[in-house]
Coordinates of C-alpha atoms in Angstrom, one line a residue:
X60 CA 4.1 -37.6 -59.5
X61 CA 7.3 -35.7 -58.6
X62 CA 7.6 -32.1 -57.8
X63 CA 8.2 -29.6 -61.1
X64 CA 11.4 -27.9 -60.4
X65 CA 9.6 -24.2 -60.3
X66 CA 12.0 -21.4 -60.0
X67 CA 10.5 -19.2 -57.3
X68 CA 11.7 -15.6 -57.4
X69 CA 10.6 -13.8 -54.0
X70 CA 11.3 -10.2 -52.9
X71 CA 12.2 -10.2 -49.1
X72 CA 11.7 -6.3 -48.1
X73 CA 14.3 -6.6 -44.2
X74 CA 13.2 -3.9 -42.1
X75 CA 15.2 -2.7 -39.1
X76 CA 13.3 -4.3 -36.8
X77 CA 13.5 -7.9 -37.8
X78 CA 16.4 -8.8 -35.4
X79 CA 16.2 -11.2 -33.2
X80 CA 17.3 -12.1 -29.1
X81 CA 18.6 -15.7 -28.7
X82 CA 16.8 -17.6 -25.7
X83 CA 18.3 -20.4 -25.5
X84 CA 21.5 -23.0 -27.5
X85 CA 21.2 -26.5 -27.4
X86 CA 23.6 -28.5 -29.2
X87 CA 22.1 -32.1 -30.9
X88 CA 23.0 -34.0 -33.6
X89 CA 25.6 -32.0 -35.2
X90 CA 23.5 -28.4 -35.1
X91 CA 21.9 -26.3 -32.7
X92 CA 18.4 -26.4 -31.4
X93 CA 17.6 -22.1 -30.3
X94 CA 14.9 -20.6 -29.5
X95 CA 14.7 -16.5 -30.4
X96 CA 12.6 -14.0 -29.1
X97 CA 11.4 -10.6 -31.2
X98 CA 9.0 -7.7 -31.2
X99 CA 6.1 -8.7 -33.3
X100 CA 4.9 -5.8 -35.8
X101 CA 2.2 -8.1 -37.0
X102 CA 0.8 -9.1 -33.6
X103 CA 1.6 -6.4 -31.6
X104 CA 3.8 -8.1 -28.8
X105 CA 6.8 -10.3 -28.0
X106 CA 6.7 -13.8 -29.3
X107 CA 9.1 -16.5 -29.3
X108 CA 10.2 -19.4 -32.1
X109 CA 12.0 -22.0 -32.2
X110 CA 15.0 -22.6 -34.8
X111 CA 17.0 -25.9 -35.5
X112 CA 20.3 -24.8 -37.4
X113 CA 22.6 -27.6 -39.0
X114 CA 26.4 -26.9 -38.4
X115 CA 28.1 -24.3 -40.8
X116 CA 27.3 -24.6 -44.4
X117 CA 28.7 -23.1 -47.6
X118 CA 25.2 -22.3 -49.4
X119 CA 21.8 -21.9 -48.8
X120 CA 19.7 -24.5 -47.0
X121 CA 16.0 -25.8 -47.2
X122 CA 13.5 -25.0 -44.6
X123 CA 10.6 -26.5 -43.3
X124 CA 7.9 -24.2 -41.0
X125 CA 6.4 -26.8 -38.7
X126 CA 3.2 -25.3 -37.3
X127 CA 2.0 -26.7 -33.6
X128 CA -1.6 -27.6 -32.2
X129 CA -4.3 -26.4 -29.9
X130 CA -2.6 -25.2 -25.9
X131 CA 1.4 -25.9 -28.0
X132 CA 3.9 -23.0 -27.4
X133 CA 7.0 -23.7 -29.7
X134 CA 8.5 -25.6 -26.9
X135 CA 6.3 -28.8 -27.4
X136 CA 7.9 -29.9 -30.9
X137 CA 11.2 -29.2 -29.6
X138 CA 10.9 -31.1 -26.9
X139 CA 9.0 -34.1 -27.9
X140 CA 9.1 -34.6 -31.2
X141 CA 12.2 -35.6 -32.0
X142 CA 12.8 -33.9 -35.4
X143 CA 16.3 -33.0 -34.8
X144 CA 18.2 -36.3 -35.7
X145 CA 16.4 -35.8 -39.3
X146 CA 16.8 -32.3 -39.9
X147 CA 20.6 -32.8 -39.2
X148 CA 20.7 -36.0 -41.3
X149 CA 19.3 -34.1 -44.2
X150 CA 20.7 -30.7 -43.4
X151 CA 17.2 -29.2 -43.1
X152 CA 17.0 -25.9 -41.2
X153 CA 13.3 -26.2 -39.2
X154 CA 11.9 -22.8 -37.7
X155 CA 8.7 -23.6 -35.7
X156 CA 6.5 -20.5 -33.9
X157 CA 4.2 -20.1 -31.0
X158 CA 0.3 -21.0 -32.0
X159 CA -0.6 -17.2 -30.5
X160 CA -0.1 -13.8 -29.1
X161 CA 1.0 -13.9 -26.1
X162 CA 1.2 -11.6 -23.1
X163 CA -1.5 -9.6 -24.6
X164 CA -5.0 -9.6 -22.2
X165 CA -8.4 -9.7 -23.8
X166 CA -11.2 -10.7 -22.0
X167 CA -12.2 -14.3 -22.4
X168 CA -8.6 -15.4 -24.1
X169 CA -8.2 -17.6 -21.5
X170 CA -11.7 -19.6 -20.9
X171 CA -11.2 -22.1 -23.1
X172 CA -8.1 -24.6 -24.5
X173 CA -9.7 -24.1 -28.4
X174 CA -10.3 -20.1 -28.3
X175 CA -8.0 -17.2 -27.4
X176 CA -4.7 -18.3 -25.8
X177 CA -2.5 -21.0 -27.6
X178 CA -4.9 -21.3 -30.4
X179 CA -4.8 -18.8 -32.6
X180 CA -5.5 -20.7 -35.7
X181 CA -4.0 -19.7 -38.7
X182 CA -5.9 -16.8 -39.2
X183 CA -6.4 -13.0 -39.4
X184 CA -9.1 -12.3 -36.6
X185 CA -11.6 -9.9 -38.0
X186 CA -13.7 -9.6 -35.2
X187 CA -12.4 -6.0 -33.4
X188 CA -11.9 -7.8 -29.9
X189 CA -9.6 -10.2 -31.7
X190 CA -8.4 -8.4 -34.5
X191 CA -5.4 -6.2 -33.3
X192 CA -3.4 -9.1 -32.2
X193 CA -4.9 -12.8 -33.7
X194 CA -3.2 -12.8 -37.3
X195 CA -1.0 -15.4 -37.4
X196 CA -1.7 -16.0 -40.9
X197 CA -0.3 -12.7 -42.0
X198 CA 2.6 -13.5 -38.7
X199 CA 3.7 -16.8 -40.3
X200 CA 3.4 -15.9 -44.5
X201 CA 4.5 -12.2 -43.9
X202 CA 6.9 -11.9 -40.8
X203 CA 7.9 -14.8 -39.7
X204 CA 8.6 -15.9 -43.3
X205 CA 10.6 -13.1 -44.1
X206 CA 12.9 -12.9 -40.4
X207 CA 14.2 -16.7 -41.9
X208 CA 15.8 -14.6 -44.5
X209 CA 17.2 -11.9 -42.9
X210 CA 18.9 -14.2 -40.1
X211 CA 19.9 -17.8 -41.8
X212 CA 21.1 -18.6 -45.0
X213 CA 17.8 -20.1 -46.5
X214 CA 17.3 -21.5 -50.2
X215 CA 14.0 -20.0 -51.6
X216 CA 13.6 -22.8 -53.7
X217 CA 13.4 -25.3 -51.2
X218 CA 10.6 -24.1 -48.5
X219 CA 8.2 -26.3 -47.3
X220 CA 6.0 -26.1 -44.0
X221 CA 3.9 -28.8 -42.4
X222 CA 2.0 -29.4 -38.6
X223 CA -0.2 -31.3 -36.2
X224 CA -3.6 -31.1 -35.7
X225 CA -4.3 -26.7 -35.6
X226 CA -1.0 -26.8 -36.8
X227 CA -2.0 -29.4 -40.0
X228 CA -5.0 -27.1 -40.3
X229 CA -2.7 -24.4 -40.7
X230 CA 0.0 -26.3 -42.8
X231 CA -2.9 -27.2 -45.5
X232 CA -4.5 -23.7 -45.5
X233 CA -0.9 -21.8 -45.6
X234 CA 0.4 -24.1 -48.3
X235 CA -2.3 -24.3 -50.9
X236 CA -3.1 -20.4 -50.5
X237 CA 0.8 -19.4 -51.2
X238 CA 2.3 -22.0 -53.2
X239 CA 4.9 -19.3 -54.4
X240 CA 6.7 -19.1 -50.7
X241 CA 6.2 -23.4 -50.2
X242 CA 7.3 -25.5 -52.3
X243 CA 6.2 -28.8 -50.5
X244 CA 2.9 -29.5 -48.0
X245 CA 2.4 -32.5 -44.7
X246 CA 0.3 -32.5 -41.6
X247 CA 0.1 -34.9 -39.2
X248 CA -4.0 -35.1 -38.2
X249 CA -5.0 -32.1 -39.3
X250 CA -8.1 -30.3 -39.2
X251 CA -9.5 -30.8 -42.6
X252 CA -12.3 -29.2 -43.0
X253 CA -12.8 -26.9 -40.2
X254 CA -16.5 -25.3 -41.2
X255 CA -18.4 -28.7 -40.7
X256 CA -16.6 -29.0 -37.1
X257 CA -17.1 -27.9 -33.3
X258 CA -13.2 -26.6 -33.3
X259 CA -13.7 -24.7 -36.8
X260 CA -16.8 -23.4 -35.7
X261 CA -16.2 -21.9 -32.4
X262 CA -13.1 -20.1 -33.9
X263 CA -14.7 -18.6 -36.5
X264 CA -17.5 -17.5 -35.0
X265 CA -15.5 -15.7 -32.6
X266 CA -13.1 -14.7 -34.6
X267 CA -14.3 -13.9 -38.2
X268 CA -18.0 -13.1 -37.4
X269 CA -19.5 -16.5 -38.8
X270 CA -18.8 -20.2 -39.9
X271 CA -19.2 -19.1 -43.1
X272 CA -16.5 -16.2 -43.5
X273 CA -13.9 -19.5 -42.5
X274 CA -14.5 -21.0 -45.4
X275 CA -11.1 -19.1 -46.6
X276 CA -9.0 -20.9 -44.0
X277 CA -10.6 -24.5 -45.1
X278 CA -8.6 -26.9 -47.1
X279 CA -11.3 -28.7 -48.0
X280 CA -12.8 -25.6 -49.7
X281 CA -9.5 -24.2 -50.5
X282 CA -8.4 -27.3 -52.6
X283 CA -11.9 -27.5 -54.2
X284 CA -10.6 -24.1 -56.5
X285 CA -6.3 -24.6 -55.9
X286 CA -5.3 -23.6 -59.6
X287 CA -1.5 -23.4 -58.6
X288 CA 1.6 -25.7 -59.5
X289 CA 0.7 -29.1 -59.2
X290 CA 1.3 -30.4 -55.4
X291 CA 1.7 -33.9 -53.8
X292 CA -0.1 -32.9 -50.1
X293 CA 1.2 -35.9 -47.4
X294 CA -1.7 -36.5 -45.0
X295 CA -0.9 -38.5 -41.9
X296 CA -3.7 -39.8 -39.4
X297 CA -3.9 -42.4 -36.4
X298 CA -6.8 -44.5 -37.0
X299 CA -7.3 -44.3 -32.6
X300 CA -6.9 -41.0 -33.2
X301 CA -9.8 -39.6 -30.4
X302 CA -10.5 -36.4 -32.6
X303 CA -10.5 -38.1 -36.1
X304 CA -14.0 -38.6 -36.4
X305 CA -16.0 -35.3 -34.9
X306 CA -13.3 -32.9 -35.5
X307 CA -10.3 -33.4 -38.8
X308 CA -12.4 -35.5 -41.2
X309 CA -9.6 -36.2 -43.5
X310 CA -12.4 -38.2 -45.6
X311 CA -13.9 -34.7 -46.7
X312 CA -10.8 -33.4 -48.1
X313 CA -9.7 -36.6 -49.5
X314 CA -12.6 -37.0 -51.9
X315 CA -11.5 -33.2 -53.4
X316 CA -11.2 -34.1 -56.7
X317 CA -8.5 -31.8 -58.0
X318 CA -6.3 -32.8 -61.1
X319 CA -3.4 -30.6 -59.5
X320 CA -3.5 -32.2 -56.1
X321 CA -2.3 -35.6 -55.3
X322 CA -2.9 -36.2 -51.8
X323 CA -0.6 -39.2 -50.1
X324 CA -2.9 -40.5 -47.7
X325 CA -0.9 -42.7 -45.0
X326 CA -3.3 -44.1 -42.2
X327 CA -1.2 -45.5 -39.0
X328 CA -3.3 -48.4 -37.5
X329 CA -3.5 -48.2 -33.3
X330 CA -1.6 -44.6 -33.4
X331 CA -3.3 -41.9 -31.3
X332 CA -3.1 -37.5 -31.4
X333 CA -0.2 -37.8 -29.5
X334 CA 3.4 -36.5 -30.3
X335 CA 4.2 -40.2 -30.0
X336 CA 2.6 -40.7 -32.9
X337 CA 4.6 -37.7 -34.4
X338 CA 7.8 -39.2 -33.5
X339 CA 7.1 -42.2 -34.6
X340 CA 6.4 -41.1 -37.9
X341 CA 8.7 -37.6 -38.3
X342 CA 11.1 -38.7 -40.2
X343 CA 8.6 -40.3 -43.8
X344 CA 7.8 -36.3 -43.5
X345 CA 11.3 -35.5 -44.0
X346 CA 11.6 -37.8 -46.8
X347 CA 8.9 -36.7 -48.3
X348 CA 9.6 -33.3 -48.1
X349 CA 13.6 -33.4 -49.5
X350 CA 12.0 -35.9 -52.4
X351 CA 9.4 -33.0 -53.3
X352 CA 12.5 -30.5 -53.6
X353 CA 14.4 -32.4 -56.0

């Protein structure tokens, strides 16, 4: 089933303080790899994201928001994935943030690999110890989202975002909650179904209050009621994968029954969690995302 060509009319409100301070230039593949760094309204300090840009173009391009894992900064898909000969081939821009605040200090942000630093989770901490500065949701769908518009020539008909692992997680949940900013949905292993899990319950216990209250940043429960535009949702797994079966059940969301939600399920026989499983496999995301634009 193809994607409906839906035309998508978004207000982007720029505020003053949505410029940005380049980091670093790489050229590859016939763009530029940056990284920018900006004052965060939504989280309260400095964070940093990473930005492939195609060479000069006459009109608007596509984007895709990849979304990293548990411990990731942006540097980690830069650096490893591999993306770049792909999102040059098919003139793709790819913005890709941090998975947290950083240089904020709470107490107990940095005890564990899955709470507090480098995993925020896709969420908007309610919790008061967590709740000035954990909301990456509202980061990514509300400032991250619109800074692509008010510094690269983007086509708002052609948005897409996808991840790994958190990042999936936060792909799935992000996508299926706003399918009027994207238009197309991946995840390499994600975290499906994050309230029957040790991950999803440790986070949202200590950030939301109670397993429960994360039932709102579950795809598995989130697809259950999607009444949007029909979407084809690409789900990638390792089978030697050594989180697949405590932690991302993709099993749980697959058996969603859900008339507009057609999930591509592609299992990858003797792959791992690793991002050489990513890059082994990041370019069938590209495809798949271009093919849901047309």
């Amino acid at each position: 089933m193809g994607a409906q060509n839906i035309s998508v009319s978004i207000t982007i409100n720029i505020s003053s303080e949505m410029s940005l301070t380049e980091v670093s230039s790489n050229r590859s593949f016939n763009g530029y790899q940056k990284v920018y760094e900006h004052k965060s309204e939504v989280l309260k300090c400095q964070m940093k994201f990473g930005a492939y840009i195609p060479d000069e173009h006459d009109s608007a391009l596509p984007v895709l928001i990849y979304l990293s894992g548990l411990t990731c900064t942006e540097a980690n898909f830069i650096d490893k994935s591999g993306f770049q000969r792909f999102a040059s081939e098919e003139k793709v821009i790819v913005i890709n943030p941090d998975t947290s605040p950083r240089g904020i200090k709470i107490d107990g942000d940095d005890e564990s690999y899955d709470f507090g630093t480098g995993a925020g989770f896709y969420l908007n901490a309610t919790e008061p110890k967590w709740s000035e500065h954990y909301r990456m949701y509202s980061y990514v769908v509300e400032e991250l989202y619109k800074l692509m518009f008010a510094n690269f020539k983007v086509d708002a008909n052609r948005v897409g975002i996808f991840g790994h692992s958190m990042g999936g997680h936060g792909a799935l949940v992000l996508g299926l909650r706003n399918p009027n900013l994207f238009r197309s949905i991946s995840a390499f292993a994600p975290i499906c179904n994050p309230t029957n899990c040790p991950w999803g319950h440790k986070v949202f216990q200590g950030y939301l209050g109670s397993v429960e209250a994360g039932s709102q940043y579950d795809a598995t429960e989130i697809a259950k009621n999607y009444d949007g535009p029909e979407r084809n949702v690409l789900l990638d797994q390792g089978l030697d994968d050594q989180f697949l079966k405590e932690q991302l059940h993709p099993e749980n969301l697959l058996t969603v029954k859900n008339p507009k939600i057609k999930f591509d399920y592609r299992s990858r026989p003797k792959y791992n969690h690793s991002y050489f499983y990513i890059a082994t496999f990041i370019g069938e995301h590209f495809k798949f995302h271009v093919d849901s634009w047309k």
